[in-house]
Coordinates of C-alpha atoms and ligand atoms in Angstrom, one line a residue:
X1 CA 19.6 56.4 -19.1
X2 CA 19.6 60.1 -19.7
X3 CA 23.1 60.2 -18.0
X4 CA 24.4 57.4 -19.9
X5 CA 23.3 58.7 -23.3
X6 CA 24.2 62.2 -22.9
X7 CA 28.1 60.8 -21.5
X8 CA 28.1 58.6 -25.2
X9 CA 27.2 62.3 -27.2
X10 CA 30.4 63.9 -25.1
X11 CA 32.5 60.7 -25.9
X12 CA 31.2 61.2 -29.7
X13 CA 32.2 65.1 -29.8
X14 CA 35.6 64.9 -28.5
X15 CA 36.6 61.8 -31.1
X16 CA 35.2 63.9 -33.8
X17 CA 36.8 67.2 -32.2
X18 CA 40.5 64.5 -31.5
X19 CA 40.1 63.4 -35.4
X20 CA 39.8 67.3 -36.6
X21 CA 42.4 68.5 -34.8
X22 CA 44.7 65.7 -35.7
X23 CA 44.2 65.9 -39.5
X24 CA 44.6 69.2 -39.4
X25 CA 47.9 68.7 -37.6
X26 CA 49.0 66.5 -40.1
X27 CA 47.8 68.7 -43.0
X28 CA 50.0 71.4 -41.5
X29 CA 52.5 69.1 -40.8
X30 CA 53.0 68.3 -44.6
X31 CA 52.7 71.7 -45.4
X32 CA 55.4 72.7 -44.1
X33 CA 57.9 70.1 -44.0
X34 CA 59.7 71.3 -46.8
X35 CA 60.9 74.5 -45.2
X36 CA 60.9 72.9 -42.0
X37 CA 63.6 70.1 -42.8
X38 CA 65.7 73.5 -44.7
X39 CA 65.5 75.1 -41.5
X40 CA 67.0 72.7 -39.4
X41 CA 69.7 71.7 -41.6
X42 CA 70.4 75.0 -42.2
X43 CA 70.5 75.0 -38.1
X44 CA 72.5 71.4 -38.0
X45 CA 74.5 71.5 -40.8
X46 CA 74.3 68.2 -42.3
X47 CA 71.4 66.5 -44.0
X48 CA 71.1 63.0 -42.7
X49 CA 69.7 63.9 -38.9
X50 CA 67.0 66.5 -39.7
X51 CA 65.2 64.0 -41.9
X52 CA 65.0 61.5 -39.7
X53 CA 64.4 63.8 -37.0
X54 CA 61.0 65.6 -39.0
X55 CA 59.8 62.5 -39.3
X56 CA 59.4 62.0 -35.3
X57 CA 56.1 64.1 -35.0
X58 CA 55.2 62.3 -38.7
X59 CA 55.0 59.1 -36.5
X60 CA 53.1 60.2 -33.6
X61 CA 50.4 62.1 -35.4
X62 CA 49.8 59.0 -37.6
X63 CA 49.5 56.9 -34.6
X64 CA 47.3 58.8 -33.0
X65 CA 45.2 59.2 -36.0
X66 CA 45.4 54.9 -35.9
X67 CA 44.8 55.0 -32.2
X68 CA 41.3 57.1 -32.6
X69 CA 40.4 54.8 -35.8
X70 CA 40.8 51.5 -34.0
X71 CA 38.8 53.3 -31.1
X72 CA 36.2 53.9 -33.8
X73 CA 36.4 50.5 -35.3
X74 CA 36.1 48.7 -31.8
X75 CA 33.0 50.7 -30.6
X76 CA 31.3 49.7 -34.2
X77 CA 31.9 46.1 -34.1
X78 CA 31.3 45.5 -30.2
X79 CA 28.7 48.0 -29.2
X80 CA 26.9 48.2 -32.5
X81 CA 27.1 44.6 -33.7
X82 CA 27.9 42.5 -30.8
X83 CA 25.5 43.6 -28.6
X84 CA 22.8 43.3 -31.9
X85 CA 23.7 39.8 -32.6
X86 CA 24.6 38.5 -29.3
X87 CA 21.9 40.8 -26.7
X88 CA 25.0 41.4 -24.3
X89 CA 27.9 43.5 -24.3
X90 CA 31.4 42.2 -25.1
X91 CA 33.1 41.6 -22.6
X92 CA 36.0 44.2 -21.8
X93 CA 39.1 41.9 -22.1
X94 CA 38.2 41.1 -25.5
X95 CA 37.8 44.7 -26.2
X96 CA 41.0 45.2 -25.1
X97 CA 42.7 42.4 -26.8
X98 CA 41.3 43.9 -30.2
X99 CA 42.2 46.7 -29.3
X100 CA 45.9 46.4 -28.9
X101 CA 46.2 44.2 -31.6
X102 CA 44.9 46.4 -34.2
X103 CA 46.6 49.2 -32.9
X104 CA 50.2 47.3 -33.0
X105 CA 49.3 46.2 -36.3
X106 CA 48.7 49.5 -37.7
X107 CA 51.5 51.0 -35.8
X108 CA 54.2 48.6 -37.0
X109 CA 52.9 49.5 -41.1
X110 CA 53.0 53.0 -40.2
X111 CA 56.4 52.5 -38.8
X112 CA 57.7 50.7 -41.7
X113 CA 56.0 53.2 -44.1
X114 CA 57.9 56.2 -41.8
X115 CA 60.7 54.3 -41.8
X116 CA 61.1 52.4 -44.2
X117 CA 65.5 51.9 -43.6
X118 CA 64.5 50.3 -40.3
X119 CA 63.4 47.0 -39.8
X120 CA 61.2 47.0 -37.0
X121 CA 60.7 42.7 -36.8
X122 CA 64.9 42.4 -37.0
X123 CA 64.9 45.5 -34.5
X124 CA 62.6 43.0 -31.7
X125 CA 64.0 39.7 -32.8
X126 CA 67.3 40.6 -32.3
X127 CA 67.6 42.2 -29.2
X128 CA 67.7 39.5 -26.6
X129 CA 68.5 41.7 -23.5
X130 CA 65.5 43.8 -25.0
X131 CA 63.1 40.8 -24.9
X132 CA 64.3 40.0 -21.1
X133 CA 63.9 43.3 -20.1
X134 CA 60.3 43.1 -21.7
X135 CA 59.6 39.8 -20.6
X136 CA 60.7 40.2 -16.5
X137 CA 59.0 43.5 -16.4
X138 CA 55.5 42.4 -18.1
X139 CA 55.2 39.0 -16.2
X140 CA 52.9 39.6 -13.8
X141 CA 50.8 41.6 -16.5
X142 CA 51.5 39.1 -19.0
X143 CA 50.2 36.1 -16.5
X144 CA 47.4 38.1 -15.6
X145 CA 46.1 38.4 -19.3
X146 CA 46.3 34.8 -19.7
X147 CA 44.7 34.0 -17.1
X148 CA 42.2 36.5 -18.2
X149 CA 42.0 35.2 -21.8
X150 CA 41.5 31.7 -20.3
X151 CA 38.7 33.0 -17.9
X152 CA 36.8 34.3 -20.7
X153 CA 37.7 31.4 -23.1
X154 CA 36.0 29.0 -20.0
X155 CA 33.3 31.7 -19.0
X156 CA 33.3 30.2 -15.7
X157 CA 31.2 33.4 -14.9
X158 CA 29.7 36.3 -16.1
X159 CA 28.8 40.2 -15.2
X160 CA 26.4 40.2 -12.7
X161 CA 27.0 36.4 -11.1
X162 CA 27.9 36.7 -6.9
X163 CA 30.8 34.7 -6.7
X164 CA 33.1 33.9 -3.2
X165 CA 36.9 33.9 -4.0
X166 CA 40.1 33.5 -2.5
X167 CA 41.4 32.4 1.1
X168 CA 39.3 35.3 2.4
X169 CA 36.2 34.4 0.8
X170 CA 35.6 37.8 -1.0
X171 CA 31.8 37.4 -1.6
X172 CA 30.3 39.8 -4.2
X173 CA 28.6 40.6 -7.5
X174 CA 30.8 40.2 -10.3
X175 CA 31.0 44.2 -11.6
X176 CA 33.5 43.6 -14.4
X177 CA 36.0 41.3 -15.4
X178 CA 39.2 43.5 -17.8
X179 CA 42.3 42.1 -18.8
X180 CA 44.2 42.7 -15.2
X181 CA 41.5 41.6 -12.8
X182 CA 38.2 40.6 -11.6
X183 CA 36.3 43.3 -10.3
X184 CA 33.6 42.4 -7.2
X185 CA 31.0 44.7 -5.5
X186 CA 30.9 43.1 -1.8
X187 CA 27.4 43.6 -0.1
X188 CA 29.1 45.8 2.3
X189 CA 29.6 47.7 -1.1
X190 CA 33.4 47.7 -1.3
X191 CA 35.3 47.0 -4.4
X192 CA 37.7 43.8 -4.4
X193 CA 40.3 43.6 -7.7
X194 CA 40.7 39.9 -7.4
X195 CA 43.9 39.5 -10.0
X196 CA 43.4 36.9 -13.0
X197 CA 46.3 35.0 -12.3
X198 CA 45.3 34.6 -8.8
X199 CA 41.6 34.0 -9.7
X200 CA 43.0 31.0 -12.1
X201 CA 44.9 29.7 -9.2
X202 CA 42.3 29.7 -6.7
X203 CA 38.9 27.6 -6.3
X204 CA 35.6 30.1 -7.0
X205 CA 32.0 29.2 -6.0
X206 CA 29.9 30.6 -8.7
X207 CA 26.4 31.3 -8.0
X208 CA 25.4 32.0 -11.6
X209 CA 22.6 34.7 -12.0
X210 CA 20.6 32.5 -14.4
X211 CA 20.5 29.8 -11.9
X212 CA 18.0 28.9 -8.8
X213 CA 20.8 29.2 -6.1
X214 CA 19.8 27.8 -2.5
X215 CA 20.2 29.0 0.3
X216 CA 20.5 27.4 4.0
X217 CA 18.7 29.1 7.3
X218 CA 19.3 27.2 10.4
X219 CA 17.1 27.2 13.8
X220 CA 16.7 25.3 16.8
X221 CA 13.3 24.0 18.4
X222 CA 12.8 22.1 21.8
X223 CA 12.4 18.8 21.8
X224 CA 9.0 18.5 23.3
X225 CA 7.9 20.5 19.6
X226 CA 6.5 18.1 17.0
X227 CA 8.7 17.9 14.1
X228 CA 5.8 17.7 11.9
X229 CA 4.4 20.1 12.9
X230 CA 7.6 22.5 12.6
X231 CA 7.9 21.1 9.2
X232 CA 4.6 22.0 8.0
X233 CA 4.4 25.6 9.9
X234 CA 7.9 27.0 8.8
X235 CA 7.4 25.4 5.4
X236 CA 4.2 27.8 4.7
X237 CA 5.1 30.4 6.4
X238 CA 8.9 30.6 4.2
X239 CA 7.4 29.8 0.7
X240 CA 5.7 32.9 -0.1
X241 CA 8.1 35.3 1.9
X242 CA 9.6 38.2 -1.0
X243 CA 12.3 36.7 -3.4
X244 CA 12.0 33.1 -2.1
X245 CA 11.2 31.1 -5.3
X246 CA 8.2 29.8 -6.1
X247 CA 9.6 26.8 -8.6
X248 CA 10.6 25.3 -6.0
X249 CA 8.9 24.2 -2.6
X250 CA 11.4 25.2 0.3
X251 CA 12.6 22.0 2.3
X252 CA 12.5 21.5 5.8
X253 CA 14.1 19.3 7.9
X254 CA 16.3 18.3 10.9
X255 CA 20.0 19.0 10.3
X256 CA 21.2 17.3 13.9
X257 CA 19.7 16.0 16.9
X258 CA 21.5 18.7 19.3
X259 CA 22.6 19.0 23.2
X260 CA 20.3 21.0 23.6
X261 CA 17.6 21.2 20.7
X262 CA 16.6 19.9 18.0
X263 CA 18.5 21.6 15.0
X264 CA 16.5 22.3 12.0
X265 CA 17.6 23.6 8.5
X266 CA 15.1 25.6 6.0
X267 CA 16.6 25.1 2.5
X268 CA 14.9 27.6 0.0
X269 CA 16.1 28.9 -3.4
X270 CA 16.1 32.7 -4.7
X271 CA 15.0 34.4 -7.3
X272 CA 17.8 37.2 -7.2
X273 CA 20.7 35.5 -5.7
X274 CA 22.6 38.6 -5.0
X275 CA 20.2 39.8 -2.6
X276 CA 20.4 36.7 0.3
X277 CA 21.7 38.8 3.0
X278 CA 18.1 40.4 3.4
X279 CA 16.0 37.4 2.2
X280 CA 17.7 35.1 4.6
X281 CA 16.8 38.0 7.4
X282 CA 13.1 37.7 6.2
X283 CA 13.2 34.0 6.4
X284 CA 14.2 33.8 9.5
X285 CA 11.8 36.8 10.7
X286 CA 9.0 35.0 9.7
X287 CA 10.4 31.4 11.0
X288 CA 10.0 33.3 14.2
X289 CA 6.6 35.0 13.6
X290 CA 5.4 31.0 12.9
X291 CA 7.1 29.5 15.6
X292 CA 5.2 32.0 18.1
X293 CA 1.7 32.2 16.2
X294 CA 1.7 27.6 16.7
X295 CA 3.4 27.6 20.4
X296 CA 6.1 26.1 18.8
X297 CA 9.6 27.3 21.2
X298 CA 13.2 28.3 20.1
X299 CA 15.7 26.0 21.9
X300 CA 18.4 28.0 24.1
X301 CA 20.7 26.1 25.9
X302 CA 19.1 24.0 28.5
X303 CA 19.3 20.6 30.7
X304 CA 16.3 19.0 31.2
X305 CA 16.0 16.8 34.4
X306 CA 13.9 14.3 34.5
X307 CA 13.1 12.9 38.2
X308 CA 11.8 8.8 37.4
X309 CA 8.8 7.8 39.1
X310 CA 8.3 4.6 40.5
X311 CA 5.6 3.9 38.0
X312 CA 7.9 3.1 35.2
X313 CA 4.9 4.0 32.3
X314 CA 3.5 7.3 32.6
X315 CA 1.0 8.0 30.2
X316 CA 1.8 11.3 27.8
X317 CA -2.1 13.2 28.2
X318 CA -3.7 13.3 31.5
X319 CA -5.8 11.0 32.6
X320 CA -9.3 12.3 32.3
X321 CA -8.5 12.3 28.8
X322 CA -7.5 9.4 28.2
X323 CA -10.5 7.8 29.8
X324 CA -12.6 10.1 27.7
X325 CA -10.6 8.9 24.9
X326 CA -11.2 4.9 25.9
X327 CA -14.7 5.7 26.9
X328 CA -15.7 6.5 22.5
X329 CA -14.1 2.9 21.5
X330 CA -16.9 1.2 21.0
X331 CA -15.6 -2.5 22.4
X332 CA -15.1 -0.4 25.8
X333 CA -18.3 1.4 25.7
X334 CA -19.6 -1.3 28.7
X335 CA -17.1 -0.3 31.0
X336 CA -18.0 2.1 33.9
X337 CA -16.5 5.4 34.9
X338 CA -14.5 4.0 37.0
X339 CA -12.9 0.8 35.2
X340 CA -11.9 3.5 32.1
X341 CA -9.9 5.2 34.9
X342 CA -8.2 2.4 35.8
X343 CA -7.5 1.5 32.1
X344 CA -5.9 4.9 31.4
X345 CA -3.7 4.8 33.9
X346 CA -2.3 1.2 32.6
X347 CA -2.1 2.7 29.1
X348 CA 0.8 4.4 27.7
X349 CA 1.2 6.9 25.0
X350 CA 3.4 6.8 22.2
X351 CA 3.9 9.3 19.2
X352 CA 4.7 8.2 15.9
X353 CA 6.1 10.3 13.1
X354 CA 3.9 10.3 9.2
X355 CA 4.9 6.8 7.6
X356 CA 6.5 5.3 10.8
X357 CA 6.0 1.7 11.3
X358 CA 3.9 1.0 14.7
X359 CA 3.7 -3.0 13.9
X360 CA 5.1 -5.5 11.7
X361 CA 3.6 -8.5 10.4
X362 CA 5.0 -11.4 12.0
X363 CA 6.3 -10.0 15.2
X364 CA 5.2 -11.2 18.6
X365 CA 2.7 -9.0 20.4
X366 CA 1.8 -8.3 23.6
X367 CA -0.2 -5.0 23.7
X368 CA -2.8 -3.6 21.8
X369 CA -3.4 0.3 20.9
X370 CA -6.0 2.6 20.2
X371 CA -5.9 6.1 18.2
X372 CA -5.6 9.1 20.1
X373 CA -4.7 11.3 17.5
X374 CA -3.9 10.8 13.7
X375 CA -4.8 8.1 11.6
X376 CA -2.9 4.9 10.6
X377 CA -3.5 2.4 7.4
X378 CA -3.3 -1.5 8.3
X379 CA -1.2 -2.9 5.2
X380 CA -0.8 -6.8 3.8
X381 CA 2.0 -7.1 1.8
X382 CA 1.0 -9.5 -1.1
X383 CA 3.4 -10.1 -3.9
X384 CA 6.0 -7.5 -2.5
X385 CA 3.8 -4.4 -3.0
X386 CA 1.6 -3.4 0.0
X387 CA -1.8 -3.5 0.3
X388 CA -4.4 -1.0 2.8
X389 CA -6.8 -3.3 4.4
X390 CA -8.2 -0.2 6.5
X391 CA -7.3 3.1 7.7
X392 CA -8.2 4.0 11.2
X393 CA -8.3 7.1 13.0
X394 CA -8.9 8.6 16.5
X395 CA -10.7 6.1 18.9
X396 CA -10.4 3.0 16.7
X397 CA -7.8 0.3 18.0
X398 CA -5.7 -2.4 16.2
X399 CA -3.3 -4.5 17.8
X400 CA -5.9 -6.8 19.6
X401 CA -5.2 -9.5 17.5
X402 CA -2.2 -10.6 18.6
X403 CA -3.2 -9.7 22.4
X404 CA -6.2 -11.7 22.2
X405 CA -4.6 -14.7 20.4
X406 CA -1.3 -15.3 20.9
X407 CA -0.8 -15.3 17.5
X408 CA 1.9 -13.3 15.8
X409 CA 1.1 -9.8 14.4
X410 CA -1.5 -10.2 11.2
X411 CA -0.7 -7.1 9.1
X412 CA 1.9 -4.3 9.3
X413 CA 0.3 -1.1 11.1
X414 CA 1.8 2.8 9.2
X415 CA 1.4 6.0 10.5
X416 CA -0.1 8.0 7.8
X417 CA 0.7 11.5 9.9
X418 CA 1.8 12.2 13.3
X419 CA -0.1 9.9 15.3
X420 CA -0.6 9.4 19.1
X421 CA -1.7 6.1 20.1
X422 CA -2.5 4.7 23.6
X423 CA -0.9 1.1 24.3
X424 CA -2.7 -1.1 26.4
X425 CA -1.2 -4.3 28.1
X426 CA -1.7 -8.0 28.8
X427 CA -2.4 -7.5 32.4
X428 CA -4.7 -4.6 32.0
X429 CA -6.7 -6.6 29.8
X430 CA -6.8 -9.3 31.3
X431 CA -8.4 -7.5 34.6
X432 CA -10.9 -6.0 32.6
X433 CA -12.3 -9.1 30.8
X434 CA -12.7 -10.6 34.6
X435 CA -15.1 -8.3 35.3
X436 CA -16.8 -7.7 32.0
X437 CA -16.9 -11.2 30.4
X438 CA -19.2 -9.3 27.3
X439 CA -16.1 -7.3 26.3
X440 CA -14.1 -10.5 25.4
X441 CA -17.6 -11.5 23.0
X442 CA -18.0 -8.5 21.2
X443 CA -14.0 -8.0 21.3
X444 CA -14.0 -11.7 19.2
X445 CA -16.7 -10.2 17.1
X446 CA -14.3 -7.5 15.3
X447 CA -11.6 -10.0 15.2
X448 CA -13.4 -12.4 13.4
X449 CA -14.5 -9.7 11.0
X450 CA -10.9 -8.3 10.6
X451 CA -9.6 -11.8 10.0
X452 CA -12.2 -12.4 7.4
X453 CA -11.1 -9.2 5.7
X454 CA -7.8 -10.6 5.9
X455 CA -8.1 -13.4 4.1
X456 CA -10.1 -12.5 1.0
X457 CA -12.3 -9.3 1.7
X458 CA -15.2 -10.9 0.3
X459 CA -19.1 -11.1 1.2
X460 CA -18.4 -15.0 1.7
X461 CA -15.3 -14.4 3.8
X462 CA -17.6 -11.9 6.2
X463 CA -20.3 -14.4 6.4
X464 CA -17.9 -17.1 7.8
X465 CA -17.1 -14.7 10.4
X466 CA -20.5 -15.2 12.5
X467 CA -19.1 -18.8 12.7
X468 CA -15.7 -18.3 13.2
X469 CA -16.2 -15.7 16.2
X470 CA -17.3 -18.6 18.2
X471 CA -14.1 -20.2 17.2
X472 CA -11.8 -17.1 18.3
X473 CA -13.7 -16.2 21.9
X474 CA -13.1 -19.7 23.0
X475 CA -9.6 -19.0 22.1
X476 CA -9.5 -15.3 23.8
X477 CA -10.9 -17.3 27.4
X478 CA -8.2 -19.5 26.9
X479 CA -5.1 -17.3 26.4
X480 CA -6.6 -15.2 29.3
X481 CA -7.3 -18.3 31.5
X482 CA -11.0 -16.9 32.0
X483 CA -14.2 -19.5 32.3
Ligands
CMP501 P1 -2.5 -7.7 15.1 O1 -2.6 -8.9 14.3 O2 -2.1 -7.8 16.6 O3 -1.5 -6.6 14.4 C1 -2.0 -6.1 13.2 C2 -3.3 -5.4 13.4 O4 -3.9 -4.9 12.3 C3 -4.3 -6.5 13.9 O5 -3.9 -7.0 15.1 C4 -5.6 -5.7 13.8 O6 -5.8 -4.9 14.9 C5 -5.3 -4.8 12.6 N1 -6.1 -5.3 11.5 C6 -5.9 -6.4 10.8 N2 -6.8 -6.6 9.8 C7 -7.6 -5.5 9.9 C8 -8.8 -5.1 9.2 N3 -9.3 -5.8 8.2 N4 -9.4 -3.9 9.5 C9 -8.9 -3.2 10.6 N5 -7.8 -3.6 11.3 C10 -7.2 -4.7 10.9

């Protein structure tokens, strides 16, 4: 500021100093022109050339004395006033424009005034090979100040906006834009002149400084990594990294399903555009940090093999587990240590996505399922719009309906988040009711209640149940074939 200020009193010294010097000039000039002009005719001879000759340095003093008023006149109206009235400074083309208009002006009426035998309009109109001359030597400046006005007249951009230009993509913060050229700072901090007439020809991505500008970070994760959990981990651990924008939650999400990885994209918007070289670095510094801190792996290039068993289902969690799972659903709880062994290894897990469809209403069924992870809402579409009967979670089950009764699928069945559920067979069930005939009874009991819910939801509806239970076990021993 200091600098800046103390280089405007400089500027302000050597006007006044310029002005001083050339009014004096001009006073001396007039002083002695009398005996100046006797001089050189004495020194010529004839009267005619001196005068016209005197009046040489007459001219240029004047227009220099116009040159530093117009100077003066410009700084008042665009630093003074424009940048009162408008909070910005004007830009330097339109500077320039006044500039060289009010000069010309005031030049061609000291002209005439000089000289008032010539006539300075017929002098241009008439000279054709003058106005070639003119015209082939100025038309590269010429387009390139059209192109400027009609940049500025558009204000496709402004000071301070990064924009990418050109066939080689000259990326950079706009610095200035005069009546030649655009002027870009790169972020390797090189100056590019990108010319107005080739700026005019060429598409420009703007990346305005008043806007939220996105930006797009890509990484890849293995495929045994739950996408929903990578969404949620990266999505935290990106939203409050420096100069990411808080208006706007950054967006995760899978970009391709790779060779070799799953490819993801984090799509996040700045706060200072012109600094995404480092923010993007930060982004993807802490997309790593997160990925390690959850156990969640890049992807490099790999093949995985996988060598089939003869046992076509393999179930995704050990087995232990899963008959630790089976052994907390209630309907199994009469089974013995050994008969939920043999169940897990019949089952087979399955993971579901938030707001993935697991069953639909009407379809055959053949299996039924219970929650190993995550939670799922059973849903009755009535009228069009859905409606959430229930929402179970880990080590309820659903799906028996159909199993049980041959009967087409009740209700549609939604993951609500990432769910892993355990599917259980025909033939696995049917080998377990042989040797536990109390699991088909208490196994009618909840259908009879579910199917009461079903139909109305009401106190009535649950009291018909107890009677209709009967109805739906002798219809379970009859699909199974038991006695
Ligand atoms: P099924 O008809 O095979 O498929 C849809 C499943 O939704 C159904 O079996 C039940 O397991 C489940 N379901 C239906 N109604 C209810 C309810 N009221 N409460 C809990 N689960 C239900």
């Amino acid at each position: 500021m200091a600098v800046r200020s103390s280089s405007r009193t400089n500027r302000v010294f050597v006007f006044i100093f310029a002005t001083v010097v050339v009014v004096l000039a001009l006073f001396l000039f007039y002083h002695f022109k009398p005996p100046l002009i006797d001089y050189l005719a004495a020194r010529m001879g004839h009267k005619a050339g001196e005068d016209s000759l005197i009046r040489i340095p007459e001219l240029i003093l004047w227009s220099i004395l116009a040159f530093l008023g117009v100077r003066a006149l410009g700084t008042l109206i665009f630093d003074l006033l424009f940048r009162i009235r408008r909070g910005y400074e004007a830009p330097t083309l339109v500077r320039n424009i006044f500039s060289l208009l009010a000069f010309t002006g005031l030049f061609v009426l000291i002209f005439n005034k000089i000289y008032e035998e010539i006539n300075l309009g017929a002098l241009f109109t008439t000279s054709a090979i003058f106005g070639v001359i003119i015209g082939l030597a100025l038309q590269d400046t010429l387009g390139n100040f059209f192109a400027g006005i009609s940049l500025h007249a558009d204000r496709p951009f402004q000071v301070g906006d990064v924009i990418v230009v050109g066939l080689q993509k000259h990326t950079g913060v706009i610095e200035s834009i005069t009546w030649r050229a655009i002027k870009i700072r790169t972020f390797q901090n090189h100056i590019v002149l990108v010319s107005n007439s080739n700026a005019a020809k060429e598409a420009i991505e703007v990346c305005p400084r008043e806007n939220l500008n996105a930006r797009l970070v890509l990484f890849g994760t293995l495929y045994t990594d739950s996408p929903a959990k990578t969404i949620h981990v990266v999505r935290e651990a990106v939203r409050d990294a420096d100069n990411v924008s808080e208006k706007i939650t950054p967006i995760v999400r899978i970009r391709n399903l790779g060779d070799f990885s799953i490819e993801w994209e984090v799509k996040y918007w700045l706060d200072d555009y012109a600094k995404y070289n480092d923010t993007d670095a930060l982004v993807r510094q802490r997309v790593w940090y997160a990925l390690r801190r959850n156990g969640l792996t890049f992807a490099f290039p790999t093949y995985t093999l996988h060598l089939e068993r003869k046992s076509v289902a393999r179930p995704v969690t050990a087995e232990e587990q899963i008959a630790d799972r089976l052994s907390a659903v209630d309907v199994f709880s009469p089974l013995s240590a050994e008969e939920l062994k043999q169940l897990a290894t019949a089952t087979v897990g399955h993971v579901f996505a938030p707001s993935e469809t697991l069953i639909r209403a009407g379809d055959e069924g053949s299996s039924m399922f219970v929650v190993n992870n995550g939670r799922v809402a059973v849903q009755v579409v009535e009228r069009g719009t859905p409606r959430t009967v229930a929402v179970l979670t880990e080590g309820n089950f659903f799906g028996e309906m159909a199993l049980f009764t041959g009967e087409p699928r009740t209700a549609n069945v939604v993951a609500l988040e990432e769910t892993e559920v355990l599917e259980i067979g025909h033939a696995a069930m049917k080998h377990i009711f042989e040797t536990n005939p109390s699991l088909a009874e208490s196994i009618s009991w909840t259908i009879a209640e579910r199917q009461a819910d079903l139909a109305a939801g009401s106190l009535q509806a649950s009291q018909q149940s107890i009677q209709e239970s009967a109805g739906v076990l002798a219809s379970i021993k009859r699909f199974f074939g038991l006695h």
